[in-house]
CSV table of N, CA and C in Angstrom, one decimal:
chain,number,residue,atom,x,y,z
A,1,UNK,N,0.8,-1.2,0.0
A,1,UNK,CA,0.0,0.0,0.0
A,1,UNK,C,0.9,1.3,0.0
A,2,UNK,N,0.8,2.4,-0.9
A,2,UNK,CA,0.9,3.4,-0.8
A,2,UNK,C,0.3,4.6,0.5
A,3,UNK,N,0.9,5.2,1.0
A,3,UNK,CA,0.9,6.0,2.2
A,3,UNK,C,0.2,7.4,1.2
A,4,UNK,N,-1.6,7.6,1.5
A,4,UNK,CA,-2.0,8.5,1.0
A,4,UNK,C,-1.4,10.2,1.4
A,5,UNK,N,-1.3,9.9,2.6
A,5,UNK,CA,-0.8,11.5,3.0
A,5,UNK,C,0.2,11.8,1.8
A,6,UNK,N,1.5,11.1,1.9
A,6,UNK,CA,2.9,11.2,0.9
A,6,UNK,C,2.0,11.4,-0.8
A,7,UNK,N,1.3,11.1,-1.5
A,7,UNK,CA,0.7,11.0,-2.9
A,7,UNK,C,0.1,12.3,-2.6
A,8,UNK,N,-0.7,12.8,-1.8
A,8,UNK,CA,-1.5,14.1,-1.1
A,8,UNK,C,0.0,14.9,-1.4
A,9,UNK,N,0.5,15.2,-0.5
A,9,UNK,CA,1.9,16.3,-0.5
A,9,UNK,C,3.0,15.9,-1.6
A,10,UNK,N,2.5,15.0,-2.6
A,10,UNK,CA,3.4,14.9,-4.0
A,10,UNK,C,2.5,15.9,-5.1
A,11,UNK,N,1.2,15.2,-5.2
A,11,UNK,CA,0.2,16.3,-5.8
A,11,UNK,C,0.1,17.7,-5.5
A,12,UNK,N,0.0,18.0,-4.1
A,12,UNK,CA,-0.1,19.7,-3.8
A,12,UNK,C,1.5,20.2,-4.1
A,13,UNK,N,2.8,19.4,-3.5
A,13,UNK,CA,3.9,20.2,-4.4
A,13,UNK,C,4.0,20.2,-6.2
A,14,UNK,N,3.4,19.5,-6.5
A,14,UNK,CA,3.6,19.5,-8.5
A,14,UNK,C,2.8,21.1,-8.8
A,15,UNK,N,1.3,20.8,-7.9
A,15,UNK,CA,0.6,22.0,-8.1
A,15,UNK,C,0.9,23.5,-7.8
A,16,UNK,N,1.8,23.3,-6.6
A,16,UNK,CA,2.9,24.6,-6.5
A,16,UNK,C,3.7,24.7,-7.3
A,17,UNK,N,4.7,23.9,-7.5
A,17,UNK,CA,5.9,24.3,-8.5
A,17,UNK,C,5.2,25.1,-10.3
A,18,UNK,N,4.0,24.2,-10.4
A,18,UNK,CA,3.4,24.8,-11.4
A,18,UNK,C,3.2,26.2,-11.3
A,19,UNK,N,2.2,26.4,-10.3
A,19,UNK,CA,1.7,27.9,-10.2
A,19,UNK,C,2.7,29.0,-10.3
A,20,UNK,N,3.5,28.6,-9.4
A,20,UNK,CA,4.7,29.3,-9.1
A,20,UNK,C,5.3,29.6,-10.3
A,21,UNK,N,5.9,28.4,-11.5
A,21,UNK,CA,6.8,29.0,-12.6
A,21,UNK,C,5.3,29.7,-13.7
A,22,UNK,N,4.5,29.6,-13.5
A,22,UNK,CA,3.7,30.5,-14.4
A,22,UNK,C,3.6,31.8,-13.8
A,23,UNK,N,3.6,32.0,-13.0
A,23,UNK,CA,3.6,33.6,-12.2
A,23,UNK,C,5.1,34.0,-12.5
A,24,UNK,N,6.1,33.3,-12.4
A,24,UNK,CA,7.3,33.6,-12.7
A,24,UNK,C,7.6,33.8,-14.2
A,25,UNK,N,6.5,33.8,-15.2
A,25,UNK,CA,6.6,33.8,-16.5
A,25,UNK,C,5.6,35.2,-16.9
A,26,UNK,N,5.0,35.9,-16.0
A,26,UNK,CA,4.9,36.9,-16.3
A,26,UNK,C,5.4,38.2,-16.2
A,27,UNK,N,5.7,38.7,-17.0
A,27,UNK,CA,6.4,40.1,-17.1
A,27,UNK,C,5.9,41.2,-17.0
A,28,UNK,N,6.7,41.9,-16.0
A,28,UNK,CA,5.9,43.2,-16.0
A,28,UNK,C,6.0,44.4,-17.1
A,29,UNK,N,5.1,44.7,-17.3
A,29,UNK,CA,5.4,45.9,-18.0
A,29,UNK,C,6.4,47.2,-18.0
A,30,UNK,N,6.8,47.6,-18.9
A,30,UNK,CA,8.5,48.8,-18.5
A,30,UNK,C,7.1,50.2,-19.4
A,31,UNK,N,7.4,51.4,-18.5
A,31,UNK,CA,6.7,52.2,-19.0
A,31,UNK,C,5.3,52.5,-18.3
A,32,UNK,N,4.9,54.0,-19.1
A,32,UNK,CA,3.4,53.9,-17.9
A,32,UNK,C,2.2,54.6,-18.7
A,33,UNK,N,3.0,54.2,-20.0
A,33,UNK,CA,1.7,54.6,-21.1
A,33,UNK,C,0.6,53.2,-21.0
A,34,UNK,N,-0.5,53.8,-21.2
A,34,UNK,CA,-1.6,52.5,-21.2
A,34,UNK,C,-2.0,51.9,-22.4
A,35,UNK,N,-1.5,52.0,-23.7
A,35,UNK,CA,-1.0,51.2,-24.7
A,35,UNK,C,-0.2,50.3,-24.4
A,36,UNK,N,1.2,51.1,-23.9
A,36,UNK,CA,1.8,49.6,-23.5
A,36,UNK,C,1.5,48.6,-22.3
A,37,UNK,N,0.2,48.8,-21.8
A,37,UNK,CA,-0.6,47.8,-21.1
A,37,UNK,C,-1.4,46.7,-22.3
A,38,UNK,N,-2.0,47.1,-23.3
A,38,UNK,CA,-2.2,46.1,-24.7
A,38,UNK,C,-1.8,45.0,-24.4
A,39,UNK,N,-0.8,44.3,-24.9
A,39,UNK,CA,-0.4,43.7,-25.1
A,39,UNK,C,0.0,42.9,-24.4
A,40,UNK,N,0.8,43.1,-23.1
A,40,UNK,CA,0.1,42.2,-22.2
A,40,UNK,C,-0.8,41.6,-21.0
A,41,UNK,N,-1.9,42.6,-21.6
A,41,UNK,CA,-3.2,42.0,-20.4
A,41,UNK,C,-3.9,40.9,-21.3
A,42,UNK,N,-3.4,40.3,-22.9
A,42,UNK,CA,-4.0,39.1,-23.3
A,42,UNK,C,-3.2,37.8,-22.2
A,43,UNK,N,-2.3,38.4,-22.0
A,43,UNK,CA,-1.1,37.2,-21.5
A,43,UNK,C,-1.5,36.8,-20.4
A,44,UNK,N,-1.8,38.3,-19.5
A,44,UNK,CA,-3.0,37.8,-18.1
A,44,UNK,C,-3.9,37.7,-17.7
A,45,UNK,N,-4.9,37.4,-19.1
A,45,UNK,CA,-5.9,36.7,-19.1
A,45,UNK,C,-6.1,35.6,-19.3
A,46,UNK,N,-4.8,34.9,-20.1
A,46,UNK,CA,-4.4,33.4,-20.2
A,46,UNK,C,-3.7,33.0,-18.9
A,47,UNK,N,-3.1,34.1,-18.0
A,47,UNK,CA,-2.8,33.6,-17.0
A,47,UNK,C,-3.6,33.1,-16.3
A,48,UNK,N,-4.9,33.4,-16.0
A,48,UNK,CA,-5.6,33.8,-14.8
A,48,UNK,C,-6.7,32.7,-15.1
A,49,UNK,N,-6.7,32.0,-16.7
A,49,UNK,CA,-7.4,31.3,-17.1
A,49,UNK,C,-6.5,30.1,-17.1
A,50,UNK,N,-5.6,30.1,-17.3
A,50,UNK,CA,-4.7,28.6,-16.7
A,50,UNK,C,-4.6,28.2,-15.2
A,51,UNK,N,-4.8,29.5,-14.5
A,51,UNK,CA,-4.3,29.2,-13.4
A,51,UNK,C,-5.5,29.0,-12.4
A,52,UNK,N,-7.2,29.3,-12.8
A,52,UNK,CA,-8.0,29.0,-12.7
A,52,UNK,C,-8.2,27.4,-13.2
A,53,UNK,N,-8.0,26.6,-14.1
A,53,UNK,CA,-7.8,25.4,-14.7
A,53,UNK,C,-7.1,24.6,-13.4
A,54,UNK,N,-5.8,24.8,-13.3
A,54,UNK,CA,-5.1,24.2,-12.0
A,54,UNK,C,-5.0,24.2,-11.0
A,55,UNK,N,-6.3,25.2,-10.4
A,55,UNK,CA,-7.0,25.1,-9.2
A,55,UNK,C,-7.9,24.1,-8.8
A,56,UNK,N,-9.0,24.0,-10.2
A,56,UNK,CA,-9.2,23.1,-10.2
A,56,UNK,C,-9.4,21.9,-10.5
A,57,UNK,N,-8.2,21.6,-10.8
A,57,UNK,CA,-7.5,20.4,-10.9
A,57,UNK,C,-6.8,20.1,-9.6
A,58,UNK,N,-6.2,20.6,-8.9
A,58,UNK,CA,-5.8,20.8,-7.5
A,58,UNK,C,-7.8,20.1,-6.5
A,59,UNK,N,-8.4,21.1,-6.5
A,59,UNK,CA,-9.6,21.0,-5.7
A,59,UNK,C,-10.6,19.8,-6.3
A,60,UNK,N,-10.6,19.0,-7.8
A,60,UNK,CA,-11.0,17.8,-7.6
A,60,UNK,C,-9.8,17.0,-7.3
A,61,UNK,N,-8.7,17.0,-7.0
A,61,UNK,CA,-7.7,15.8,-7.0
A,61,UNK,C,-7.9,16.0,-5.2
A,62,UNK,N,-8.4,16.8,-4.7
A,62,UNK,CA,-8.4,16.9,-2.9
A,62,UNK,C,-9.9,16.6,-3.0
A,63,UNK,N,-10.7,16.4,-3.5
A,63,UNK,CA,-11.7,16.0,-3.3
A,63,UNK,C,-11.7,13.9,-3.6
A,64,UNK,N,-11.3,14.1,-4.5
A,64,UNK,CA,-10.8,12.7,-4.8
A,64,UNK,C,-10.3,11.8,-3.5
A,65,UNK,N,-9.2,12.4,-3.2
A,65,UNK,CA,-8.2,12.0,-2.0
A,65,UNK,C,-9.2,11.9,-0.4
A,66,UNK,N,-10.3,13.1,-0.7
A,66,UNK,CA,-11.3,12.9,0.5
A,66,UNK,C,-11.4,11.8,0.9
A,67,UNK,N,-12.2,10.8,-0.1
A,67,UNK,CA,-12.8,9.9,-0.4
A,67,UNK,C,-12.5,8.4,-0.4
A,68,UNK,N,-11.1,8.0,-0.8
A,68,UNK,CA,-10.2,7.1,-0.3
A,68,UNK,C,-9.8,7.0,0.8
A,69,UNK,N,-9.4,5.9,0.7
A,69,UNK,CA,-9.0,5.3,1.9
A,69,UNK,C,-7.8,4.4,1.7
A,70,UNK,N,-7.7,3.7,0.9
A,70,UNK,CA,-6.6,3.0,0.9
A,70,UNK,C,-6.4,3.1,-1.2
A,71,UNK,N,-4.5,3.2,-1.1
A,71,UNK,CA,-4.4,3.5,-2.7
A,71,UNK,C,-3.3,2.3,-2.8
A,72,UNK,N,-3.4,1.7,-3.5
A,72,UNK,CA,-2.7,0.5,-4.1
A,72,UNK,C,-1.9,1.0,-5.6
A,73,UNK,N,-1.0,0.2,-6.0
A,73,UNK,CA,0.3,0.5,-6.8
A,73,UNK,C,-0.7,0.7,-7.9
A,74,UNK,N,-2.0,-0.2,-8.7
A,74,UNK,CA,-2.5,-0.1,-9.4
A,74,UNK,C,-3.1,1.8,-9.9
A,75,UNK,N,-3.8,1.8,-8.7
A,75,UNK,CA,-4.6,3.4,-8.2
A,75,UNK,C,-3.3,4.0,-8.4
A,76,UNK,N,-2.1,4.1,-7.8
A,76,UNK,CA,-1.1,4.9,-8.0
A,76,UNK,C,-0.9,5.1,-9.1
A,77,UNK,N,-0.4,4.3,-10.3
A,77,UNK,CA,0.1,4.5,-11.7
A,77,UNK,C,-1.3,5.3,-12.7
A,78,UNK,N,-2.4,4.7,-12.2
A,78,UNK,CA,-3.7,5.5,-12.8
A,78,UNK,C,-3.7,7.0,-12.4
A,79,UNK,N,-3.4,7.4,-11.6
A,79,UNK,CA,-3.3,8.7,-11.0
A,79,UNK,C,-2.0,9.3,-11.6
């Protein structure tokens, strides 16, 4: 048997490292004209819609984990 807590804190760290290097992939803007806002508020709109996606991917994978009780090698490799 697999030890659910350890699979729990392998999933919530993947889910941080993610979050984390996509916030680290956005760039701020140089300048303080609002033109050069344009171009990239598409980028953080894709942000904010990926990063909404991986929440919820995070919030059913802990809902998931509720619900178990015991995870075997099989359940592991499916996950």
């Amino acid at each position: 048997m697999i030890n659910k807590s350890r699979l729990e804190a392998l999933s919530d760290a993947i889910i941080a490292i993610l979050m984390t290097i996509m916030a680290l992939q956005i760039e701020v803007p140089t300048g303080i004209k609002l033109s050069s806002l344009k171009n990239p508020i598409i980028y953080f709109i894709a942000y904010i819609v990926s990063f909404t996606i991986a929440m919820a991917f995070w919030y059913n994978y802990h809902c998931l984990f509720a619900k178990v009780t015991n995870i075997s090698k099989r359940v592991f490799w499916l996950m």
